Amino acid sequence: MKLTKQQEQAYKVIQKIITSCHKHPAFKKELLANPIPTIEKVTGKPSNFGRGIKIKVEDQSDASIIYFNIPPKPATVK
């Protein structure tokens, strides 16, 4: 699957954030506590997540736990 330019840029930012979390415990702590301002600091740009959107960052670095994410229910599912 070919990614759009925007998806490629987002992927690079996500990888940079993950790497920073692995290398810098203080950064990881800041990201967990204040995701949007921390992401804005990394990108150097204001977020465009939209009004009322929150980001919840979970520390899933424990290899002995499998995490399962349940996304929002699609409008097509009744």
PDB file of C-alpha atoms in Angstrom, residues 24-78:
ATOM      1  CA  HIS A  24      14.596   9.969  27.169  1.00  0.00           C
ATOM      2  CA  PRO A  25      12.449   8.988  30.183  1.00  0.00           C
ATOM      3  CA  ALA A  26      11.632  12.647  30.913  1.00  0.00           C
ATOM      4  CA  PHE A  27      10.257  13.097  27.396  1.00  0.00           C
ATOM      5  CA  LYS A  28       8.138   9.957  27.779  1.00  0.00           C
ATOM      6  CA  LYS A  29       6.758  11.257  31.069  1.00  0.00           C
ATOM      7  CA  GLU A  30       5.927  14.609  29.449  1.00  0.00           C
ATOM      8  CA  LEU A  31       4.200  12.898  26.505  1.00  0.00           C
ATOM      9  CA  LEU A  32       2.083  10.748  28.836  1.00  0.00           C
ATOM     10  CA  ALA A  33       1.042  13.793  30.889  1.00  0.00           C
ATOM     11  CA  ASN A  34       0.575  16.358  28.090  1.00  0.00           C
ATOM     12  CA  PRO A  35       0.340  14.686  24.674  1.00  0.00           C
ATOM     13  CA  ILE A  36      -0.784  17.545  22.436  1.00  0.00           C
ATOM     14  CA  PRO A  37       1.684  20.199  23.674  1.00  0.00           C
ATOM     15  CA  THR A  38       4.494  17.637  23.552  1.00  0.00           C
ATOM     16  CA  ILE A  39       3.645  16.622  19.990  1.00  0.00           C
ATOM     17  CA  GLU A  40       3.461  20.297  19.010  1.00  0.00           C
ATOM     18  CA  LYS A  41       6.906  20.796  20.514  1.00  0.00           C
ATOM     19  CA  VAL A  42       8.301  17.890  18.449  1.00  0.00           C
ATOM     20  CA  THR A  43       6.713  19.049  15.185  1.00  0.00           C
ATOM     21  CA  GLY A  44       7.223  22.759  15.775  1.00  0.00           C
ATOM     22  CA  LYS A  45       3.652  23.334  14.605  1.00  0.00           C
ATOM     23  CA  PRO A  46       0.271  23.772  16.265  1.00  0.00           C
ATOM     24  CA  SER A  47      -1.841  20.635  16.194  1.00  0.00           C
ATOM     25  CA  ASN A  48      -4.707  20.294  13.775  1.00  0.00           C
ATOM     26  CA  PHE A  49      -6.520  17.461  15.544  1.00  0.00           C
ATOM     27  CA  GLY A  50      -9.769  19.384  15.587  1.00  0.00           C
ATOM     28  CA  ARG A  51     -11.866  20.910  18.300  1.00  0.00           C
ATOM     29  CA  GLY A  52     -12.762  18.592  21.157  1.00  0.00           C
ATOM     30  CA  ILE A  53     -10.245  15.921  20.117  1.00  0.00           C
ATOM     31  CA  LYS A  54      -8.100  14.477  22.893  1.00  0.00           C
ATOM     32  CA  ILE A  55      -5.076  12.224  22.623  1.00  0.00           C
ATOM     33  CA  LYS A  56      -4.542   9.488  25.162  1.00  0.00           C
ATOM     34  CA  VAL A  57      -1.034   8.080  25.256  1.00  0.00           C
ATOM     35  CA  GLU A  58      -0.615   4.664  26.852  1.00  0.00           C
ATOM     36  CA  ASP A  59       2.726   3.246  27.875  1.00  0.00           C
ATOM     37  CA  GLN A  60       2.658  -0.131  26.181  1.00  0.00           C
ATOM     38  CA  SER A  61       6.339  -0.926  26.656  1.00  0.00           C
ATOM     39  CA  ASP A  62       5.774  -3.944  28.926  1.00  0.00           C
ATOM     40  CA  ALA A  63       6.498  -6.888  26.632  1.00  0.00           C
ATOM     41  CA  SER A  64       4.614  -9.256  28.931  1.00  0.00           C
ATOM     42  CA  ILE A  65       1.290  -7.529  28.189  1.00  0.00           C
ATOM     43  CA  ILE A  66      -0.641  -7.613  24.920  1.00  0.00           C
ATOM     44  CA  TYR A  67      -2.682  -4.463  24.379  1.00  0.00           C
ATOM     45  CA  PHE A  68      -5.870  -4.502  22.368  1.00  0.00           C
ATOM     46  CA  ASN A  69      -7.437  -1.282  21.118  1.00  0.00           C
ATOM     47  CA  ILE A  70     -11.164  -1.078  20.382  1.00  0.00           C
ATOM     48  CA  PRO A  71     -11.720   1.763  17.887  1.00  0.00           C
ATOM     49  CA  PRO A  72     -14.952   3.790  17.628  1.00  0.00           C
ATOM     50  CA  LYS A  73     -17.909   1.978  16.139  1.00  0.00           C
ATOM     51  CA  PRO A  74     -18.285   2.779  12.426  1.00  0.00           C
ATOM     52  CA  ALA A  75     -21.481   4.489  11.341  1.00  0.00           C
ATOM     53  CA  THR A  76     -22.247   1.493   9.125  1.00  0.00           C
ATOM     54  CA  VAL A  77     -22.459  -0.873  12.133  1.00  0.00           C
ATOM     55  CA  LYS A  78     -25.813  -0.940  13.899  1.00  0.00           C
TER      56      LYS A  78
END
